[in-house]
Coordinates of C-alpha atoms and ligand atoms in Angstrom, one line a residue:
X4 CA -13.1 -6.9 5.2
X5 CA -11.1 -3.8 5.7
X6 CA -9.5 -2.8 8.9
X7 CA -9.0 0.6 10.2
X8 CA -5.7 1.4 12.0
X9 CA -6.4 4.4 14.1
X10 CA -8.0 6.8 11.5
X11 CA -10.1 9.7 12.6
X12 CA -13.7 9.3 11.2
X13 CA -17.0 11.1 11.7
X14 CA -20.0 9.4 13.5
X15 CA -23.6 10.6 13.9
X16 CA -25.5 10.5 17.1
X17 CA -29.2 10.2 17.5
X18 CA -29.4 12.9 20.1
X19 CA -26.4 15.1 19.4
X20 CA -24.1 16.6 16.8
X21 CA -21.7 14.6 14.6
X22 CA -18.5 13.6 16.5
X23 CA -15.0 12.7 15.3
X24 CA -13.6 9.5 16.8
X25 CA -10.4 7.5 16.3
X26 CA -11.2 4.0 15.1
X27 CA -9.3 0.7 15.6
X28 CA -10.6 -2.7 14.4
X29 CA -12.9 -4.3 11.8
X30 CA -16.5 -5.3 11.4
X31 CA -16.1 -8.1 14.0
X32 CA -14.5 -6.1 16.8
X33 CA -13.7 -2.4 17.0
X34 CA -12.8 0.3 19.6
X35 CA -13.4 4.1 19.5
X36 CA -11.5 6.9 21.1
X37 CA -12.2 10.6 21.6
X38 CA -9.8 13.1 20.1
X39 CA -8.1 13.3 23.5
X40 CA -7.7 9.5 23.7
X41 CA -10.5 8.4 25.9
X42 CA -12.3 5.2 24.9
X43 CA -16.0 5.8 24.2
X44 CA -19.0 3.6 23.5
X45 CA -22.4 4.4 21.9
X46 CA -25.0 4.7 24.7
X47 CA -28.3 3.6 23.0
X48 CA -30.4 5.1 25.8
X49 CA -28.8 8.5 25.6
X50 CA -28.4 8.3 21.8
X51 CA -24.9 9.7 22.4
X52 CA -21.2 8.6 22.6
X53 CA -20.2 8.3 26.3
X54 CA -16.9 7.7 28.1
X55 CA -16.4 4.0 28.6
X56 CA -15.7 2.5 32.0
X57 CA -14.0 -0.9 32.3
X58 CA -16.0 -3.4 34.5
X59 CA -14.3 -6.8 34.8
X60 CA -12.5 -6.3 31.5
X61 CA -15.6 -5.0 29.6
X62 CA -16.6 -1.6 28.4
X63 CA -19.7 -0.1 30.1
X64 CA -21.1 3.3 29.3
X65 CA -20.4 5.8 32.1
X66 CA -23.4 7.7 31.0
X67 CA -21.2 10.8 30.7
X68 CA -21.5 12.2 27.3
X69 CA -18.3 12.9 25.3
X70 CA -19.2 16.6 25.2
X71 CA -18.6 16.7 28.9
X72 CA -15.3 16.3 30.7
X73 CA -14.3 12.7 31.5
X74 CA -15.7 11.3 34.8
X75 CA -13.5 9.9 37.6
X76 CA -12.1 6.5 37.1
X77 CA -11.7 6.6 33.4
X78 CA -8.2 6.7 31.8
X79 CA -7.1 7.1 28.3
X80 CA -6.8 4.2 25.8
X81 CA -8.8 1.7 27.8
X82 CA -8.9 -1.7 26.1
X83 CA -11.2 -4.6 26.9
X84 CA -9.6 -7.9 28.1
X85 CA -8.5 -10.5 25.6
X86 CA -11.4 -12.8 26.7
X87 CA -14.0 -10.1 26.3
X88 CA -12.6 -9.1 22.9
X89 CA -12.6 -12.8 21.7
X90 CA -16.1 -13.4 23.0
X91 CA -17.5 -10.3 21.3
X92 CA -15.6 -11.2 18.1
X93 CA -17.1 -14.7 18.1
X94 CA -20.6 -13.4 18.9
X95 CA -20.5 -10.9 16.1
X96 CA -18.9 -13.4 13.7
X97 CA -21.5 -16.1 14.2
X98 CA -24.3 -13.5 14.1
X99 CA -23.0 -12.4 10.7
X100 CA -22.4 -16.0 9.6
X101 CA -25.6 -18.0 10.1
X102 CA -24.9 -21.8 9.8
X103 CA -24.4 -22.6 6.2
X104 CA -25.5 -25.6 4.3
X105 CA -22.6 -26.1 1.9
X106 CA -19.6 -24.5 3.5
X107 CA -18.6 -22.4 6.5
X108 CA -15.1 -20.8 6.4
X109 CA -13.4 -21.5 9.8
X110 CA -12.0 -18.5 11.7
X111 CA -8.4 -18.6 10.5
X112 CA -9.2 -18.7 6.8
X113 CA -9.5 -15.0 6.1
X114 CA -5.7 -14.5 5.6
X115 CA -4.8 -18.2 5.2
X116 CA -5.3 -19.1 1.5
X117 CA -6.0 -22.8 1.7
X118 CA -6.5 -23.0 -2.0
X119 CA -2.9 -22.5 -3.2
X120 CA -3.0 -19.2 -1.4
X121 CA -6.5 -18.2 -2.2
X122 CA -9.5 -18.3 0.2
X123 CA -11.8 -21.2 -0.5
X124 CA -15.3 -20.8 -2.0
X125 CA -16.4 -20.1 -5.5
X126 CA -14.1 -17.8 -7.6
X127 CA -15.3 -15.8 -10.6
X128 CA -12.1 -13.9 -11.6
X129 CA -12.3 -14.2 -15.3
X130 CA -14.8 -13.4 -18.1
X131 CA -17.8 -11.0 -18.2
X132 CA -19.1 -11.0 -14.6
X133 CA -22.3 -9.1 -14.1
X134 CA -22.9 -8.2 -10.4
X135 CA -25.9 -6.8 -8.7
X136 CA -25.5 -3.6 -6.8
X137 CA -28.5 -2.7 -4.6
X138 CA -28.7 0.9 -3.3
X139 CA -30.1 1.1 0.1
X140 CA -31.5 4.0 2.1
X141 CA -32.6 4.1 5.7
X142 CA -35.8 5.5 7.1
X143 CA -33.8 8.4 8.5
X144 CA -30.9 8.7 6.1
X145 CA -31.6 9.2 2.4
X146 CA -29.1 8.8 -0.4
X147 CA -27.3 11.8 -1.7
X148 CA -25.9 9.9 -4.7
X149 CA -28.2 8.9 -7.6
X150 CA -28.4 5.6 -9.3
X151 CA -26.7 7.2 -12.4
X152 CA -23.9 8.4 -10.2
X153 CA -23.3 5.0 -8.8
X154 CA -23.7 3.4 -12.2
X155 CA -20.8 5.6 -13.6
X156 CA -18.7 5.0 -10.4
X157 CA -19.1 1.2 -10.8
X158 CA -19.1 0.8 -14.6
X159 CA -18.0 4.1 -16.2
X160 CA -15.4 4.1 -18.9
X161 CA -12.8 6.9 -18.7
X162 CA -14.3 7.7 -15.3
X163 CA -12.5 10.2 -13.1
X164 CA -15.3 11.9 -11.1
X165 CA -14.6 13.2 -7.6
X166 CA -10.9 12.5 -7.8
X167 CA -11.3 8.7 -8.5
X168 CA -8.5 7.3 -10.7
X169 CA -11.0 5.2 -12.6
X170 CA -14.2 3.2 -12.1
X171 CA -14.4 -0.1 -10.4
X172 CA -14.9 -1.9 -13.7
X173 CA -11.8 -0.1 -15.2
X174 CA -9.7 -1.0 -12.1
X175 CA -10.3 -4.8 -12.6
X176 CA -9.9 -4.5 -16.4
X177 CA -6.5 -2.9 -15.8
X178 CA -5.4 -5.3 -13.2
X179 CA -6.5 -8.4 -15.1
X180 CA -5.4 -7.0 -18.5
X181 CA -9.0 -7.4 -19.6
X182 CA -9.4 -11.0 -18.4
X183 CA -12.0 -9.8 -15.8
X184 CA -14.8 -7.5 -17.1
X185 CA -16.8 -6.9 -13.9
X186 CA -19.7 -4.6 -14.3
X187 CA -22.7 -4.1 -12.0
X188 CA -26.4 -3.6 -12.6
X189 CA -27.5 -0.8 -10.2
X190 CA -31.0 -1.0 -8.7
X191 CA -32.8 1.0 -6.1
X192 CA -32.5 2.8 -3.9
X193 CA -34.8 0.6 -1.8
X194 CA -35.9 2.1 1.5
X195 CA -35.6 0.0 4.6
X196 CA -38.2 0.1 7.4
X197 CA -36.0 1.3 10.3
X198 CA -33.5 4.0 11.2
X199 CA -29.8 3.5 10.5
X200 CA -28.8 2.8 14.1
X201 CA -30.9 -0.4 14.0
X202 CA -28.9 -1.9 11.2
X203 CA -25.6 -1.7 13.2
X204 CA -27.0 -4.6 15.1
X205 CA -29.1 -6.2 12.3
X206 CA -27.8 -7.2 8.9
X207 CA -29.7 -5.3 6.2
X208 CA -29.0 -7.7 3.3
X209 CA -32.2 -9.9 3.3
X210 CA -34.6 -7.0 3.8
X211 CA -33.0 -5.0 1.0
X212 CA -32.9 -7.9 -1.4
X213 CA -36.5 -8.8 -0.7
X214 CA -37.5 -5.2 -1.6
X215 CA -35.4 -5.3 -4.8
X216 CA -36.8 -8.7 -5.9
X217 CA -40.4 -7.4 -5.1
X218 CA -39.7 -4.6 -7.6
X219 CA -39.3 -7.4 -10.3
X220 CA -35.6 -8.1 -10.2
X221 CA -34.6 -11.4 -11.8
X222 CA -31.5 -12.8 -10.0
X223 CA -30.9 -15.2 -12.9
X224 CA -29.3 -12.2 -14.7
X225 CA -26.3 -12.5 -12.3
X226 CA -25.6 -16.2 -12.7
X227 CA -22.9 -16.1 -15.5
X228 CA -21.9 -19.7 -14.8
X229 CA -25.4 -21.1 -15.0
X230 CA -24.8 -22.6 -11.5
X231 CA -28.0 -21.2 -10.1
X232 CA -25.9 -18.9 -7.9
X233 CA -25.6 -15.1 -8.0
X234 CA -21.9 -14.4 -8.9
X235 CA -21.6 -11.1 -7.1
X236 CA -23.8 -9.0 -5.0
X237 CA -23.2 -5.6 -3.3
X238 CA -25.3 -3.4 -1.0
X239 CA -24.4 0.3 -0.9
X240 CA -26.1 2.1 1.9
X241 CA -26.7 5.8 2.1
X242 CA -24.9 8.3 4.3
X243 CA -21.3 8.2 5.3
X244 CA -19.5 4.9 6.0
X245 CA -20.4 3.7 9.5
X246 CA -17.4 1.9 11.0
X247 CA -19.7 0.3 13.5
X248 CA -21.1 -3.3 13.8
X249 CA -22.9 -4.7 10.8
X250 CA -22.6 -1.5 8.8
X251 CA -18.8 -1.8 8.8
X252 CA -17.8 -2.4 5.2
X253 CA -17.3 -6.1 4.8
X254 CA -17.7 -9.1 2.5
X255 CA -19.3 -12.4 3.6
X256 CA -21.9 -14.9 2.4
X257 CA -25.5 -15.3 2.9
X258 CA -27.5 -18.2 1.5
X259 CA -31.0 -17.0 0.4
X260 CA -33.1 -18.4 -2.4
X261 CA -35.3 -16.5 -4.9
X262 CA -37.1 -18.6 -7.5
X263 CA -34.4 -21.2 -7.4
X264 CA -31.5 -18.8 -7.7
X265 CA -29.3 -18.8 -4.6
X266 CA -27.3 -16.0 -3.2
X267 CA -23.9 -16.5 -1.7
X268 CA -21.1 -14.0 -1.5
X269 CA -22.0 -10.4 -1.0
X270 CA -20.2 -7.2 0.0
X271 CA -21.6 -4.3 2.0
X272 CA -20.3 -0.8 1.8
X273 CA -21.5 2.8 1.8
X274 CA -22.0 5.3 -0.9
X275 CA -21.4 8.3 1.4
X276 CA -23.4 11.4 2.0
X277 CA -23.2 12.5 -1.6
X278 CA -21.6 11.5 -4.9
X279 CA -18.5 13.4 -3.8
X280 CA -17.9 10.7 -1.2
X281 CA -17.9 7.8 -3.7
X282 CA -14.4 6.4 -3.7
X283 CA -13.5 3.1 -5.4
X284 CA -10.9 1.7 -2.9
X285 CA -12.9 -0.2 -0.4
X286 CA -15.4 -1.5 -3.0
X287 CA -12.5 -2.9 -5.1
X288 CA -10.9 -4.4 -1.9
X289 CA -14.2 -6.2 -0.9
X290 CA -14.8 -7.2 -4.5
X291 CA -11.3 -8.7 -4.5
X292 CA -12.4 -11.0 -1.7
X293 CA -15.7 -11.8 -3.3
X294 CA -14.7 -12.4 -6.9
X295 CA -11.1 -13.4 -6.7
X296 CA -11.0 -15.0 -3.2
X297 CA -8.0 -13.0 -2.4
X298 CA -7.0 -13.2 1.3
X299 CA -6.2 -10.1 3.2
X300 CA -2.6 -9.2 3.1
X301 CA -2.6 -7.5 6.5
X302 CA -3.0 -8.8 9.9
X303 CA -6.1 -8.1 12.0
X304 CA -4.2 -9.0 15.1
X305 CA -6.8 -10.9 17.0
X306 CA -7.1 -14.2 15.3
X307 CA -4.0 -16.3 15.7
X308 CA -3.5 -16.3 19.4
X309 CA -1.4 -13.1 19.5
X310 CA -3.0 -9.7 19.5
X311 CA -0.1 -8.2 17.5
X312 CA -1.4 -6.3 14.5
X313 CA 0.9 -5.9 11.5
X314 CA 0.6 -4.1 8.3
X315 CA 1.4 -6.9 5.9
X316 CA 2.0 -5.1 2.5
X317 CA 0.8 -1.9 4.1
X318 CA -0.1 0.8 1.5
X319 CA 1.5 -1.2 -1.3
X320 CA -1.4 -3.5 -2.2
X321 CA -5.2 -3.2 -2.6
X322 CA -5.6 -6.2 -0.3
X323 CA -3.6 -4.8 2.6
X324 CA -4.2 -1.1 3.4
X325 CA -3.7 0.2 -0.1
X326 CA -7.4 0.5 -0.6
X327 CA -7.3 3.6 1.6
X328 CA -4.6 5.4 -0.5
X329 CA -5.6 8.9 -1.5
X330 CA -8.8 8.4 0.6
X331 CA -9.7 5.4 -1.5
X332 CA -9.7 7.4 -4.8
X333 CA -6.3 6.1 -6.0
X334 CA -6.2 2.7 -4.4
X335 CA -2.9 0.8 -4.8
X336 CA -2.8 -1.9 -7.5
X337 CA -3.1 -5.5 -6.7
X338 CA 0.4 -6.8 -6.1
X339 CA 2.0 -9.3 -8.5
X340 CA 1.6 -12.1 -6.0
X341 CA -2.2 -12.0 -6.0
X342 CA -2.6 -11.2 -9.7
X343 CA -0.4 -14.3 -10.4
X344 CA -2.4 -16.5 -8.0
X345 CA -5.6 -15.9 -10.1
X346 CA -3.9 -16.6 -13.4
X347 CA -3.9 -13.0 -14.7
X348 CA -0.2 -13.0 -15.7
X349 CA 0.2 -14.6 -19.1
X350 CA 3.9 -13.6 -19.4
X351 CA 6.2 -15.3 -16.9
X352 CA 9.8 -14.0 -16.7
X353 CA 11.9 -16.5 -14.8
X354 CA 14.8 -14.9 -13.0
X355 CA 16.8 -18.0 -12.2
X356 CA 19.2 -17.1 -15.1
X357 CA 21.9 -14.7 -14.1
X358 CA 21.9 -11.5 -16.2
X359 CA 20.5 -8.0 -16.6
X360 CA 16.8 -7.6 -16.5
X361 CA 14.3 -4.7 -16.7
X362 CA 10.9 -4.4 -15.0
X363 CA 8.3 -2.2 -16.7
X364 CA 5.9 -0.2 -14.5
X365 CA 2.2 -1.0 -15.0
X366 CA 2.9 -4.2 -16.9
X367 CA 0.2 -6.1 -14.9
X368 CA 0.2 -9.1 -17.3
X369 CA 3.7 -10.0 -16.5
X370 CA 5.1 -11.8 -13.4
X371 CA 8.8 -11.8 -12.7
X372 CA 9.6 -14.9 -10.5
X373 CA 12.6 -16.4 -8.9
X374 CA 11.8 -20.0 -8.2
X375 CA 13.3 -22.1 -5.5
X376 CA 13.3 -25.8 -4.9
X377 CA 10.0 -25.4 -3.1
X378 CA 6.8 -25.1 -5.2
X379 CA 5.1 -22.9 -2.6
X380 CA 7.9 -20.6 -1.8
X381 CA 9.4 -18.1 -4.3
X382 CA 10.3 -14.5 -4.8
X383 CA 8.6 -12.0 -7.0
X384 CA 10.0 -8.7 -8.4
X385 CA 7.9 -5.8 -9.5
X386 CA 8.5 -2.2 -10.6
X387 CA 6.6 0.2 -8.4
X388 CA 6.8 3.8 -9.5
X389 CA 4.8 6.8 -8.2
X390 CA 2.5 7.3 -11.1
X391 CA -1.0 6.1 -12.1
X392 CA -2.4 3.7 -9.4
X393 CA 1.0 3.8 -7.7
X394 CA 0.7 7.6 -7.3
X395 CA 0.0 7.3 -3.5
X396 CA 2.3 4.4 -2.5
X397 CA 5.0 5.4 0.0
X398 CA 8.1 4.7 -2.3
X399 CA 9.3 4.1 -5.8
X400 CA 11.7 1.5 -7.0
X401 CA 12.1 -2.3 -7.2
X402 CA 9.8 -4.3 -5.0
X403 CA 10.9 -7.7 -3.9
X404 CA 8.3 -10.0 -2.3
X405 CA 9.1 -13.1 -0.4
X406 CA 6.1 -15.4 -1.1
X407 CA 4.9 -18.6 0.4
X408 CA 1.3 -19.7 -0.6
X409 CA 1.3 -21.8 2.6
X410 CA 1.9 -18.8 4.8
X411 CA -0.5 -16.2 6.2
X412 CA -0.2 -12.5 6.6
X413 CA -1.6 -13.0 10.1
X414 CA 1.8 -14.5 11.0
X415 CA 4.1 -11.5 11.3
X416 CA 6.7 -13.5 13.4
X417 CA 8.6 -14.6 10.3
X418 CA 9.6 -18.1 11.7
X419 CA 10.1 -21.2 9.6
X420 CA 6.6 -22.4 10.5
X421 CA 4.6 -19.2 10.8
X422 CA 5.4 -16.5 8.3
X423 CA 3.8 -14.1 5.9
X424 CA 2.1 -15.4 2.7
X425 CA 3.5 -12.4 0.9
X426 CA 6.0 -10.1 2.6
X427 CA 7.8 -7.1 1.2
X428 CA 11.6 -7.2 1.7
X429 CA 12.0 -3.6 2.8
X430 CA 15.2 -2.3 1.2
X431 CA 16.0 -0.2 4.3
X432 CA 16.4 -3.4 6.3
X433 CA 13.6 -2.4 8.7
X434 CA 10.6 -4.6 9.6
X435 CA 8.3 -1.6 9.9
X436 CA 5.4 -3.5 8.2
X437 CA 5.8 -6.6 10.2
X438 CA 6.0 -4.6 13.4
X439 CA 3.1 -2.3 12.4
X440 CA 5.3 0.8 12.8
X441 CA 4.0 2.1 9.5
X442 CA 2.1 1.3 6.3
X443 CA 5.4 1.7 4.4
X444 CA 8.0 4.5 3.8
X445 CA 10.1 6.0 1.1
X446 CA 13.1 3.6 1.7
X447 CA 11.2 0.4 1.4
X448 CA 11.9 -0.2 -2.3
X449 CA 15.3 -0.8 -4.0
X450 CA 16.7 2.0 -6.1
X451 CA 20.1 3.1 -7.3
X452 CA 22.1 0.3 -5.7
X453 CA 25.5 -0.1 -7.4
X454 CA 26.7 -3.3 -5.6
X455 CA 24.8 -6.3 -4.2
X456 CA 21.5 -5.2 -2.9
X457 CA 20.0 -8.5 -1.8
X458 CA 21.6 -11.9 -1.2
X459 CA 21.9 -14.5 1.6
X460 CA 24.0 -12.2 3.7
X461 CA 22.3 -8.8 3.3
X462 CA 19.6 -7.2 5.5
X463 CA 16.9 -8.0 4.4
X464 CA 18.0 -11.4 3.2
X465 CA 17.0 -13.7 0.4
X466 CA 17.2 -16.9 2.5
X467 CA 14.2 -19.1 2.6
X468 CA 11.9 -19.3 5.7
X469 CA 13.7 -22.5 6.7
X470 CA 17.0 -20.6 6.7
X471 CA 18.4 -22.3 3.6
X472 CA 20.0 -20.2 0.9
X473 CA 17.7 -19.5 -2.1
X474 CA 20.6 -18.4 -4.2
X475 CA 18.8 -15.2 -5.1
X476 CA 21.2 -12.3 -5.5
X477 CA 20.2 -9.0 -6.9
X478 CA 22.6 -6.2 -7.7
X479 CA 23.1 -3.1 -9.8
X480 CA 19.6 -1.7 -9.4
X481 CA 18.9 1.3 -11.5
X482 CA 16.9 4.5 -11.2
X483 CA 13.2 4.3 -10.3
X484 CA 11.1 5.0 -13.3
X485 CA 8.7 3.5 -15.8
X486 CA 11.5 1.0 -16.5
X487 CA 14.0 -0.1 -13.9
X488 CA 16.9 -2.3 -14.5
X489 CA 18.5 -4.8 -12.2
X490 CA 21.0 -7.6 -12.3
X491 CA 20.3 -11.2 -11.1
X492 CA 23.5 -12.7 -9.8
X493 CA 26.7 -10.8 -9.3
X494 CA 26.4 -9.3 -12.7
X495 CA 29.4 -7.9 -14.6
X496 CA 32.1 -7.0 -12.2
X497 CA 32.5 -3.3 -11.7
X498 CA 35.8 -1.7 -12.4
X499 CA 37.2 1.3 -10.8
X500 CA 40.2 3.6 -11.3
X501 CA 41.5 6.9 -9.9
X502 CA 43.3 9.6 -11.8
X503 CA 44.4 13.0 -10.5
X504 CA 45.9 16.3 -11.5
X505 CA 48.4 18.4 -9.5
X506 CA 47.8 22.0 -10.6
X507 CA 49.0 24.7 -8.2
X508 CA 47.1 27.3 -10.2
X509 CA 46.3 30.6 -8.4
X510 CA 42.6 31.5 -8.4
X511 CA 42.2 35.1 -9.5
X512 CA 40.4 37.1 -6.8
X513 CA 36.9 38.2 -7.4
X514 CA 36.9 37.0 -11.0
X515 CA 33.8 35.4 -12.7
X516 CA 35.9 33.7 -15.2
X517 CA 38.1 31.9 -12.7
X518 CA 40.3 28.9 -13.7
X519 CA 39.8 25.5 -15.3
X520 CA 41.8 22.3 -14.8
X521 CA 41.4 19.1 -16.7
X522 CA 41.6 15.4 -16.3
X523 CA 41.5 13.3 -19.4
X524 CA 40.1 9.8 -19.2
X525 CA 40.7 7.2 -21.9
X526 CA 38.6 4.4 -20.3
X527 CA 35.5 3.5 -22.2
X528 CA 32.4 2.9 -20.0
X529 CA 29.6 4.5 -18.2
X530 CA 30.0 6.1 -14.8
X531 CA 28.4 4.0 -12.1
X532 CA 30.0 5.9 -9.2
X533 CA 32.1 9.0 -9.0
X534 CA 34.2 10.2 -6.1
X535 CA 35.9 13.6 -6.7
X536 CA 38.5 14.9 -4.2
X537 CA 39.3 18.6 -4.3
X538 CA 42.3 20.2 -2.6
X539 CA 42.1 24.0 -2.6
X540 CA 43.9 26.4 -0.3
X541 CA 41.9 29.6 0.3
X542 CA 41.4 32.2 3.0
X543 CA 37.6 32.0 2.8
X544 CA 35.9 29.2 0.9
X545 CA 32.5 31.0 0.8
X546 CA 34.0 33.1 -2.0
X547 CA 34.3 30.0 -4.1
X548 CA 32.2 28.3 -6.7
X549 CA 33.5 24.9 -7.8
X550 CA 31.9 22.9 -10.7
X551 CA 32.7 19.6 -12.4
X552 CA 31.9 19.3 -16.1
X553 CA 31.7 16.0 -17.8
X554 CA 33.1 15.3 -21.3
X555 CA 29.6 15.7 -22.7
X556 CA 29.3 19.1 -21.0
X557 CA 27.0 18.2 -18.2
X558 CA 27.7 20.2 -15.1
X559 CA 27.7 19.2 -11.4
X560 CA 28.0 21.9 -8.7
X561 CA 30.3 20.6 -6.1
X562 CA 30.7 23.8 -3.9
X563 CA 28.6 26.9 -4.1
X564 CA 29.8 29.6 -1.8
X565 CA 29.0 27.9 1.5
X566 CA 31.3 27.9 4.6
X567 CA 31.6 31.6 5.5
X568 CA 34.9 32.4 7.1
X569 CA 36.2 28.8 6.7
X570 CA 39.7 28.3 5.3
X571 CA 40.7 25.7 2.6
X572 CA 38.4 23.4 0.7
X573 CA 39.7 19.8 1.1
X574 CA 36.7 17.8 0.4
X575 CA 35.6 14.4 -1.1
X576 CA 32.3 14.4 -3.1
X577 CA 30.6 11.0 -3.6
X578 CA 27.8 10.4 -6.1
X579 CA 26.3 8.1 -3.6
X580 CA 25.6 11.1 -1.3
X581 CA 25.9 14.2 -3.6
X582 CA 22.8 14.6 -5.7
X583 CA 24.4 17.0 -8.2
X584 CA 27.2 14.4 -8.8
X585 CA 24.8 11.6 -9.0
X586 CA 23.2 13.4 -11.9
X587 CA 26.4 12.6 -13.9
X588 CA 26.0 8.9 -13.4
X589 CA 25.5 7.0 -16.6
X590 CA 27.7 9.6 -18.5
X591 CA 30.4 8.2 -20.7
X592 CA 33.7 8.4 -18.9
X593 CA 35.9 8.8 -21.9
X594 CA 37.1 12.4 -22.6
X595 CA 38.1 15.5 -20.8
X596 CA 36.7 16.3 -17.4
X597 CA 36.9 19.9 -16.4
X598 CA 37.0 21.4 -12.9
X599 CA 36.2 25.1 -12.8
X600 CA 36.9 27.3 -9.8
X601 CA 35.8 30.9 -9.5
X602 CA 36.5 33.3 -6.6
X603 CA 33.5 35.5 -6.6
X604 CA 34.3 38.0 -3.8
X605 CA 37.1 40.5 -3.1
X606 CA 40.2 40.3 -1.0
X607 CA 40.6 36.7 0.3
X608 CA 42.5 34.6 -2.3
X609 CA 43.7 31.0 -2.8
X610 CA 45.0 28.3 -5.2
X611 CA 44.1 24.9 -6.6
X612 CA 46.6 22.4 -5.3
X613 CA 45.1 19.4 -7.0
X614 CA 42.0 17.2 -7.5
X615 CA 41.2 13.6 -8.5
X616 CA 38.4 11.5 -10.0
X617 CA 37.7 8.0 -8.9
X618 CA 35.3 6.3 -11.3
X619 CA 33.5 3.0 -11.0
X620 CA 32.1 1.8 -14.3
Ligands
ZN716 ZN1 -10.3 -7.4 3.5

């Protein structure tokens, strides 16, 4: 299932033009608002979206179409009562889940991975899996995309059409390092007997499959395990995605039987109005549920007794909201936690040994794990860098996940008994994801941290959910990039020293050559932090240009003619806040450091009293 958190989407009306509505919810319960924030419902009689009234906690159509001004008695952002929401959810849920012979997942299982973190039910996450993809068109809505278009979209190699990063097949090959080769046979389009609106209330799966089988389809082709069960089945309907009732993209199971071959898990999604609308994100997300039994890593907000939604891993993982990144064309990768749960990571790097480590971006076959004395609770570390499938995630740097396979991303409270299955320790110390304030931001991942970044007494902290110390300490995190370095443990102690020069040189007025002053450093080592103090007396510092040049000749501009009319430049420049100085980090310290000062305007004059360099290495 994929939830929508307040996105604006287009909806068709039987008796009116297309409208844009704000959507909240999932296929079991959803709410729609007009652009100006009024809750609306689809009025079947009018064939139009109308303002909703609230009668004893339930939405009733006011009969006043959205195109008109809101009637009296309606207010913005109406919500149904908890009971009504629960009742509607249950009704829709049991309608979509007819009683099953073998197995029926209970309500709370969609984010609670009862099988070592995974959803229960048959998993086919390795090998050559051949799925069935049935194209479906309605009596009133024909498909704009052809079978060939969808075939390339699902199975294409080197596929980049319509802005998609790759095909669905390539996505799973990449994530699984080739362990899962998931391709689909595309059949149809089959044409259903009724108009689209009918199928918002009636599941189209059986009718579509009957039509496909009548055309001579043998379901045995999709039973790779010889279990008499179809491994994977998807229904792609024509027209734009309808976030409404039973046309809301989802995954579920339906037990049908055709010549002894049983159906089970299926996913339902749309193929859009035309091939340009084909985007791999949601299809990959739903396939992740169906094939790999991955739980959702976000929080629907209406299952566990509290209605608090939370973003879980937000835009950082396919199984939270990352399937929507770049409008679903560059979905986020599957996070290390889930890849490891299905056994896709052959290389395990244990981080319990103090020392320096490096994490390579896109190395999906590797898991970096810090184990604790609890088998179910541990920390994972992963390099996330804004390229390839990470191109649309909110931040770059080192991701640290606090994992507990007995947790659930429904439980945003973060208590000893109820906490996330996989939570991102947001480097900025915020709980934006847990409190649903955002899907992630640019300060969520660790980067360029000289000292201790994470330990038992930092915020966030590396203590376990029961409050005990995990012993995990991470420090000295490097630059974000295809490779990022970090230190487990305290690492080699940093050293620092300060050296200065008292000059007293006059700065020639309006002279592009200016003066130079030097500080020689004998210390061997790479600069980890630089703090440069400058003390210049001058009548107008906007005349001045001050540069620092490292022994290797690399230049950092410290002051460039700002501060009109201001006297005297007595400043301390810190590489932790001054980007140009930060560019000198990693430089060898040993040698002659040069400060150049040029007065580039007439009349006002001054002199260099002194300056110093404090270096940490
Ligand atoms: Zn889902």
